[in-house]
Structure formats: C-alpha cells, structure tokens
Short mmCIF file of C-alpha atoms in Angstrom, two decimals:
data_model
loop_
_atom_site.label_atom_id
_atom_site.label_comp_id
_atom_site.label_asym_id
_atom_site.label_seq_id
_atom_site.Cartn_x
_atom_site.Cartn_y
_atom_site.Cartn_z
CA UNK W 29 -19.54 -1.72 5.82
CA UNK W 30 -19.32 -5.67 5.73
CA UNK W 31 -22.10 -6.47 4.29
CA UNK W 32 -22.91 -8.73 1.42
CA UNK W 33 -25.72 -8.46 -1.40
CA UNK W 34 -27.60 -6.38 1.49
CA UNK W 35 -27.67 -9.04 4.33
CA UNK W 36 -25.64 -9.30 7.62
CA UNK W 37 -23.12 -11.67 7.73
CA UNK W 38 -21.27 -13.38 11.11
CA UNK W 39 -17.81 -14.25 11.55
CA UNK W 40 -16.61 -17.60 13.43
CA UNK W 41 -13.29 -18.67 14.22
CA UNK W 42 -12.89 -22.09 11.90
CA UNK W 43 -9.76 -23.55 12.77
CA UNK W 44 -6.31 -23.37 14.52
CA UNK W 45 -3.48 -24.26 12.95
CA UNK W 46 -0.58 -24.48 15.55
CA UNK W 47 3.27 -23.76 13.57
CA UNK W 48 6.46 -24.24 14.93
CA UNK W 49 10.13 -24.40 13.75
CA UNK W 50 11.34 -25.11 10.90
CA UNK W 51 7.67 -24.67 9.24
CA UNK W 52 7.91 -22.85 5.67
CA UNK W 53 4.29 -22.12 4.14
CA UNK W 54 4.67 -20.49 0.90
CA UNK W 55 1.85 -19.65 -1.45
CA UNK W 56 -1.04 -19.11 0.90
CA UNK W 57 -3.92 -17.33 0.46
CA UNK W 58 -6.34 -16.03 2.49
CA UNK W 59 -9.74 -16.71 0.04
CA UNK W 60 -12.67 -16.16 1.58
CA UNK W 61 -11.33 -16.25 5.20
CA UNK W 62 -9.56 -13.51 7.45
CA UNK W 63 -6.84 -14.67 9.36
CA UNK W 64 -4.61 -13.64 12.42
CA UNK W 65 -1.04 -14.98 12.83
CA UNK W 66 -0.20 -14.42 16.47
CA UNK W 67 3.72 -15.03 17.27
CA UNK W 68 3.51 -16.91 20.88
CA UNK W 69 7.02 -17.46 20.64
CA UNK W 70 10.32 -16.27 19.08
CA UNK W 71 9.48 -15.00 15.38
CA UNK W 72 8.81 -15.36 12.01
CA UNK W 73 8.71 -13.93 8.53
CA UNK W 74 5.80 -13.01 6.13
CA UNK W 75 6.36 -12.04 2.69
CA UNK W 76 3.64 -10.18 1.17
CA UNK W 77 4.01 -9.30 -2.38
CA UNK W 78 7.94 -8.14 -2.50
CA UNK W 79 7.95 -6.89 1.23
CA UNK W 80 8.76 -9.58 3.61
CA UNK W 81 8.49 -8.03 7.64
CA UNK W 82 10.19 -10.20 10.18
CA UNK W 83 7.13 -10.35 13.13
CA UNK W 84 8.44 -11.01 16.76
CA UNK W 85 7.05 -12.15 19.77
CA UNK W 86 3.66 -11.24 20.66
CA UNK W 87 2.67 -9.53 17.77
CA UNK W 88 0.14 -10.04 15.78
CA UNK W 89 -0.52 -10.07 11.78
CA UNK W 90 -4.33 -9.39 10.41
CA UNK W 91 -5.26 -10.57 6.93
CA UNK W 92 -8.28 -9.73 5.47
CA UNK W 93 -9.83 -11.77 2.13
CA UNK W 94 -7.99 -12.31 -0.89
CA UNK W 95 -4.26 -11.90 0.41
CA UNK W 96 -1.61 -13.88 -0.50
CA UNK W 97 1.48 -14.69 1.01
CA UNK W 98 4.74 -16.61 2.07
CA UNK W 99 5.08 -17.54 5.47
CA UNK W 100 8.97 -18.62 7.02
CA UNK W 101 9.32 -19.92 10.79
CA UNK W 102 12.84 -20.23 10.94
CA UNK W 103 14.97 -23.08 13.66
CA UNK W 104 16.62 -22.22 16.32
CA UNK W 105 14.43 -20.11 18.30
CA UNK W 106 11.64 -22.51 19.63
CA UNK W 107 9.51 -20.51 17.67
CA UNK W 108 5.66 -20.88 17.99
CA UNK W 109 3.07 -19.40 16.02
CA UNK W 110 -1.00 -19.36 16.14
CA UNK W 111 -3.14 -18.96 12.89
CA UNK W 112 -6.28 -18.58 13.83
CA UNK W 113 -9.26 -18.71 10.53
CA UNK W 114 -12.60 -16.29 10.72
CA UNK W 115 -15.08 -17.27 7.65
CA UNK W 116 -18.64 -15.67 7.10
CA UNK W 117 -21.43 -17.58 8.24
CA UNK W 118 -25.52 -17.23 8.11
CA UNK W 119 -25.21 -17.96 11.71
CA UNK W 120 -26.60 -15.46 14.12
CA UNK W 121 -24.91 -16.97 17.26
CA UNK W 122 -21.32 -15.85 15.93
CA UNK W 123 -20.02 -12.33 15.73
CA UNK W 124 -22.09 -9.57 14.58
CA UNK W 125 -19.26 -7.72 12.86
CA UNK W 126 -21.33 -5.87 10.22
CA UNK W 127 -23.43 -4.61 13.04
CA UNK W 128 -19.99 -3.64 14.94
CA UNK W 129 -18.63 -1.95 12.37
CA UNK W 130 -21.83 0.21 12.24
CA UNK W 131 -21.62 1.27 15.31
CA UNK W 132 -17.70 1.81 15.73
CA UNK W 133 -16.19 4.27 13.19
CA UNK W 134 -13.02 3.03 15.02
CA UNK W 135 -13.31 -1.10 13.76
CA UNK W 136 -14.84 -0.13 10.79
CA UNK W 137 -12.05 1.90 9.63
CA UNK W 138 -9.55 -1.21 10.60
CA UNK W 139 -12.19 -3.70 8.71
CA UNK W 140 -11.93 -1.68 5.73
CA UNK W 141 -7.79 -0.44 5.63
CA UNK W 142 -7.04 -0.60 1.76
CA UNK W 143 -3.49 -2.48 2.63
CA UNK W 144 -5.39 -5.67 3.18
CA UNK W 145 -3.13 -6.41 6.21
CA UNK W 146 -1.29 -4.72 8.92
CA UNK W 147 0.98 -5.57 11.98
CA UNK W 148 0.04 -4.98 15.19
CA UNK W 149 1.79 -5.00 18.50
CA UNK W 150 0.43 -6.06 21.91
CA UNK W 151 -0.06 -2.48 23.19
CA UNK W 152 -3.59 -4.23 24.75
CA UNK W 153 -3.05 -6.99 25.98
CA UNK W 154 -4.05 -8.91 22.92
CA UNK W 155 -2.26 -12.09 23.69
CA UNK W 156 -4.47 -13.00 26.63
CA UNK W 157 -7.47 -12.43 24.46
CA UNK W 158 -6.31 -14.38 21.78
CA UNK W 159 -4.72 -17.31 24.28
CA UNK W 160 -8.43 -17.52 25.57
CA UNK W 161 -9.93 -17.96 22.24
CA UNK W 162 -7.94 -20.84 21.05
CA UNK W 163 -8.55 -22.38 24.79
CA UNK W 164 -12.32 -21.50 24.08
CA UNK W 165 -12.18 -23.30 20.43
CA UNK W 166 -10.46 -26.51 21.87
CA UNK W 167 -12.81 -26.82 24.97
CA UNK W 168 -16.42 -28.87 24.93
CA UNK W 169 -18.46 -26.51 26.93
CA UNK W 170 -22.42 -25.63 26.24
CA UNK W 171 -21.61 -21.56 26.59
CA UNK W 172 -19.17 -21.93 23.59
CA UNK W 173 -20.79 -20.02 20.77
CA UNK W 174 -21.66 -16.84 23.38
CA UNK W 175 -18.04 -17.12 24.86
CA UNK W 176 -16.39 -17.51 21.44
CA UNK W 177 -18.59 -14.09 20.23
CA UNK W 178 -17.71 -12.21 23.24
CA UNK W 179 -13.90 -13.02 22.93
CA UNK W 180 -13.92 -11.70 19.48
CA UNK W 181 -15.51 -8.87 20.03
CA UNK W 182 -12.96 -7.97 22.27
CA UNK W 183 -10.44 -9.02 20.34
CA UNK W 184 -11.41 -6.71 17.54
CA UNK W 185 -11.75 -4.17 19.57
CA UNK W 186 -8.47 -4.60 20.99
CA UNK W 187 -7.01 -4.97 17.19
CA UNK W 188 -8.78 -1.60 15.95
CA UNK W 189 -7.55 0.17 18.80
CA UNK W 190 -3.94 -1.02 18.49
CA UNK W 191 -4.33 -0.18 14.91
CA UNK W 192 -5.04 3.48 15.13
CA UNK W 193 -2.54 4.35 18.32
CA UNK W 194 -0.01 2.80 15.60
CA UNK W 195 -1.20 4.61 12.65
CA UNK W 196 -1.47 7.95 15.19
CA UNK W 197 2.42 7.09 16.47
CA UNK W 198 3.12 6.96 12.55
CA UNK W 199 2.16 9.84 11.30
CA UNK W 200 3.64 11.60 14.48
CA UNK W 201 6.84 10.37 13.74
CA UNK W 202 6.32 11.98 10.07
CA UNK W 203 5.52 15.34 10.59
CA UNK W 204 8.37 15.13 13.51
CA UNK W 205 11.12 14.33 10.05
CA UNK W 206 9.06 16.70 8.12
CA UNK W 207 9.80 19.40 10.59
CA UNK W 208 13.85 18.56 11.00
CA UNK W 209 13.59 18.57 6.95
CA UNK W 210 12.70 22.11 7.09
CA UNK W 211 14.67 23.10 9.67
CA UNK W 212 17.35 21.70 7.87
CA UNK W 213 16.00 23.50 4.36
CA UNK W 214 14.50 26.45 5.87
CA UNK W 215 16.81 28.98 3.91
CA UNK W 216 16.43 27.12 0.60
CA UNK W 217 13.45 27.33 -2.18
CA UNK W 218 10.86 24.51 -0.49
CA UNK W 219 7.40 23.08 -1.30
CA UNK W 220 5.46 20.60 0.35
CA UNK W 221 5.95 18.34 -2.31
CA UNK W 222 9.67 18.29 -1.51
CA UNK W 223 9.35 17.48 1.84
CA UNK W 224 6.96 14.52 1.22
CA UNK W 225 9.20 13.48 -0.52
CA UNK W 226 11.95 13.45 1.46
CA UNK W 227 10.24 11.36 4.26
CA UNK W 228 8.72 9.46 2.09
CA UNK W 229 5.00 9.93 2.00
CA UNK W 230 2.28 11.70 -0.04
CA UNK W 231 1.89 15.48 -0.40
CA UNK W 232 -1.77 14.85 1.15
CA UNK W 233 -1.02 13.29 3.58
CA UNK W 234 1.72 15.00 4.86
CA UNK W 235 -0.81 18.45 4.57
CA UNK W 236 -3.63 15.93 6.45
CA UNK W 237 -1.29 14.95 9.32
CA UNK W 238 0.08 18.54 9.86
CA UNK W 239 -3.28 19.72 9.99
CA UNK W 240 -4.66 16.51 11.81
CA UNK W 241 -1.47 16.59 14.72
CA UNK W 242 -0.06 19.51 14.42
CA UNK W 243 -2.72 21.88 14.77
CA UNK W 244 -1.80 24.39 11.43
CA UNK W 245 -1.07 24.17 7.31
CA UNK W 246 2.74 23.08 6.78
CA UNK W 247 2.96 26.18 4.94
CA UNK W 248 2.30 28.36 8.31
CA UNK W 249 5.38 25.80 10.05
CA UNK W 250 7.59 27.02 7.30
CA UNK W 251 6.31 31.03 7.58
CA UNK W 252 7.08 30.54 11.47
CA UNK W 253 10.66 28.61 11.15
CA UNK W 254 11.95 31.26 8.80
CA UNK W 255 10.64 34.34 10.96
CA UNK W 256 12.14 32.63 13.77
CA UNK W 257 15.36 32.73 12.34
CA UNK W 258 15.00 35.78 10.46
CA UNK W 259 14.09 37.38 14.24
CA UNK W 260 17.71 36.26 15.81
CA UNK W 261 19.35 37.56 12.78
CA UNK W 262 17.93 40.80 13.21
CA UNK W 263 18.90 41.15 16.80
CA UNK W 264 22.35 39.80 16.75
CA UNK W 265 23.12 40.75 13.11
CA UNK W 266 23.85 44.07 11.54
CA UNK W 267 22.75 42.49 7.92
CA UNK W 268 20.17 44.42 5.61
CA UNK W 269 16.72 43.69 5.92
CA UNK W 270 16.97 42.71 2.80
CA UNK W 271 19.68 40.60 3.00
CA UNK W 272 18.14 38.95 6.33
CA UNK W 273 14.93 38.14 3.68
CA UNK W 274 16.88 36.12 1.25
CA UNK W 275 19.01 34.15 3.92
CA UNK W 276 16.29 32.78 5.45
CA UNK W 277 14.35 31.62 2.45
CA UNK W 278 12.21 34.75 1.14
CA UNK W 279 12.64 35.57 -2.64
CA UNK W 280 11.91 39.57 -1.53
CA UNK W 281 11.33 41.76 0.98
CA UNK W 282 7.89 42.30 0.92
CA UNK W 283 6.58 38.65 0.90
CA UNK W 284 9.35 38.72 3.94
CA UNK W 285 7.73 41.94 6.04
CA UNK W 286 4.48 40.12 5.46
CA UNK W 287 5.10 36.95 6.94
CA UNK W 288 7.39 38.72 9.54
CA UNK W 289 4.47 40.78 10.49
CA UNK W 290 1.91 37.63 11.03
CA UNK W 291 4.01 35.44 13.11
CA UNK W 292 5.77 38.68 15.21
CA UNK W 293 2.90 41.33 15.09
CA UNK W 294 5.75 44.09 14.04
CA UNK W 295 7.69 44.93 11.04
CA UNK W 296 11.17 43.67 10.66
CA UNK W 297 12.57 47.15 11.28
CA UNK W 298 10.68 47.89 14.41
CA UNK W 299 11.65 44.16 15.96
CA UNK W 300 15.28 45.31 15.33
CA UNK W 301 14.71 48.88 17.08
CA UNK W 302 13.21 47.28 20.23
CA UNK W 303 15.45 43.98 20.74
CA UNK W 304 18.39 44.18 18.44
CA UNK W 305 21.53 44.49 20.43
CA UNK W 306 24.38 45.65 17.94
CA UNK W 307 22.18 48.14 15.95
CA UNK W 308 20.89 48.02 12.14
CA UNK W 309 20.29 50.21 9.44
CA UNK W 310 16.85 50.79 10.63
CA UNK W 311 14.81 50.16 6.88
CA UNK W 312 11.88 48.11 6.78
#
C-alpha cells in the first residue's frame, strides 16, 4: 500500500536528466522521488552502500525514496544514460499507483521490495516504453497528462513483471546449487542450515523456494537422493544393509528401512531380492 496519512497519492514523471560519458554523480539521493536509470547506451556503474553493480545496455535500475547512491559513466563507450524522476502529487490526472497497487498483488509486491532498489533487464520490451515517455515529456501536445499516465502504467507493469520472472529465475537457480550441494554431501551428516549456507541464502528461504518450485520439503529431496543411491548399492553391491545405511548418510538402520520404504514402497531387503544382480545377505 502507497498511501499516505490515509489519502491517495499520484505519481508524475518530473524531469529528465540526460548523462553521458565521462559523467560521475556521487552522493545522490533519491528524497522524496523514485527514480529509473535506463542505460540507452554502453554502461555504467552504481554504487549503493558498499555494492557497486556495473548496469549494461538496456537495463534498467528502480529506486524507490530515501536511497542513496554513487553513480560512474565511464569514457570510452559512448555511453548514454536516462534518469527519469516520479514525485507524489495531489493531482488526479497523473498515475493512480496506490489504486494499482490495490488491485495488482504483482506491482504491489515490486512497490514495496524491502531492498529499496533492484535491476531489471529488458525481458519486456521496456526500452520502447520508456523511449516513449521521455518523447511524451519533451513534446507540447493537449493529450499529455492521459498519454504520460497510460505510459506509466505500462511501464510499471512491465517493471513488476520483469521483477518477479527475475526473482522466479533466482530462486530457481538456488534450489538447482542446493540440489548439486546435496548430491555432492548426500553421504555426509546434513541440515538445511548447511546447505543455505553453502549457496548463500537463508534457511527460510531456501525451505520457501523448495516448497514454492520444487514441489516438496528439502528434507524429502535429501530422503529421496540417499534412497536413490542406497537402491543402486543394493543391486550392484554385496555390502550389508547396514553398511549400505551408513554410506549413504543414515546414522542406523531403522531410520534407513524407513525412509527406504517411503520413497521405494519395499524394504531394503526385498528391493535387493527382486533387482539385485550379484546377491546379498538377504537381512532387512
């Protein structure tokens, strides 16, 4: 929710400010205003707090109120960039975004992302949006206010969706390390703080984005790895049940013929009488 002491608020594009090489801005801050930094050409740097992210061509950098940061165009590249300012305003002919936000779970949850800022890539087609509106801003025409509100609207529309197919791709890309981690770790002691830890996230939110994309607990991926392997070992191995239990990560047999059980529907001893191919001892 945008709004403020109770009342709806609009949002109007302000200014343009049109950067090119060689054009170091440190120490800005974003106030009262959002702003967009669209890279039109070549690239440039922005340093926010002791990050700094190099942004290429065509993407696009969203600030909401009260950031502040260093921005570096560097020579050489016939580098362009477009900052583009949104401010409040009592105005009813601007942008409804309070009312947008409402009504989309999807911008609202970009309007309200607790980093402050985020970089986006074209994946929609932003540019031509964006190209428009500073066209729009420049030109005298009568229609200006309702052609000005109906290019933003697209444009944050376009922005939240690129937003969420990024975060999506994201934590894809997490649970697809958090999966070679255990692959990797299957037949050691593991917990799910571990393997946050080792790609680098949260233990909630590496449970929220197994059970979000991957359809089960992480827990159940780490029962079904280690029956997997415990499985080949008991058809191509003559190794005690027991044995086969600790190898693949179980502390005893029992917690082992459990999980064995869910993820095979069959004891470990009866998978190795009906598919193991140099024999066993049978137990289990």
């Amino acid at each position: 929710m945008l709004r403020r002491n109770d009342l709806p608020f609009y949002m109007e594009m302000t200014a343009c400010d049109t950067l090119r090489d060689r054009h170091n801005l440190p120490g800005q801050d974003t106030d009262t205003e959002n702003q967009l930094l669209y890279v039109a050409n070549g690239s440039c740097h922005v340093k926010i707090s002791d990050r700094t992210v190099k942004v290429a061509y065509r993407s696009i950098v969203y600030f909401h109120r009260y950031v502040k940061y260093d921005l570096e165009i560097p020579s050489g590249e016939n580098n362009l960039v477009y900052r583009l300012h949104f401010r409040p305003s009592q105005n009813s002919a601007h942008l409804d975004l309070d009312t947008l936000c409402q009504n989309n779970d999807i911008i609202d949850g970009f309007m309200n992302y607790r980093n402050r800022y985020c970089v986006l890539y074209d994946q929609e087609n932003t540019s031509s949006t964006i190209n428009e509106l500073i066209r729009e801003f420049h030109a005298p025409s009568l229609q200006k206010d309702v052609m000005m509100t109906a290019l933003l609207t697209v444009l944050y529309i376009k922005m939240s969706r690129t937003f969420f197919t990024k975060r999506k791709a994201a934590g894809i890309h997490y649970i697809s390390e958090a999966k070679k981690y255990i692959a990797e770790h299957s037949s050691e002691p593991l917990t799910i703080q571990q393997i946050a830890d080792a790609v680098g996230i949260s233990r909630s939110h590496l449970e929220s984005l197994f059970s979000k994309y991957a359809g089960r607990r992480i827990t159940t991926h780490i029962n079904t790895v280690r029956a997997d392997r415990a499985a080949a070992l008991l058809t191509l191995t003559r190794k005690d049940i027991l044995e086969v239990a600790l190898e693949v990560g179980y502390e005893n047999r029992q917690h082992f013929a459990r999980e064995f059980r869910r993820r095979h529907g069959i004891s470990p001893s009866q998978y190795r009488k009906l598919y193991g191919t140099v024999g066993g001892d049978g137990a289990g």
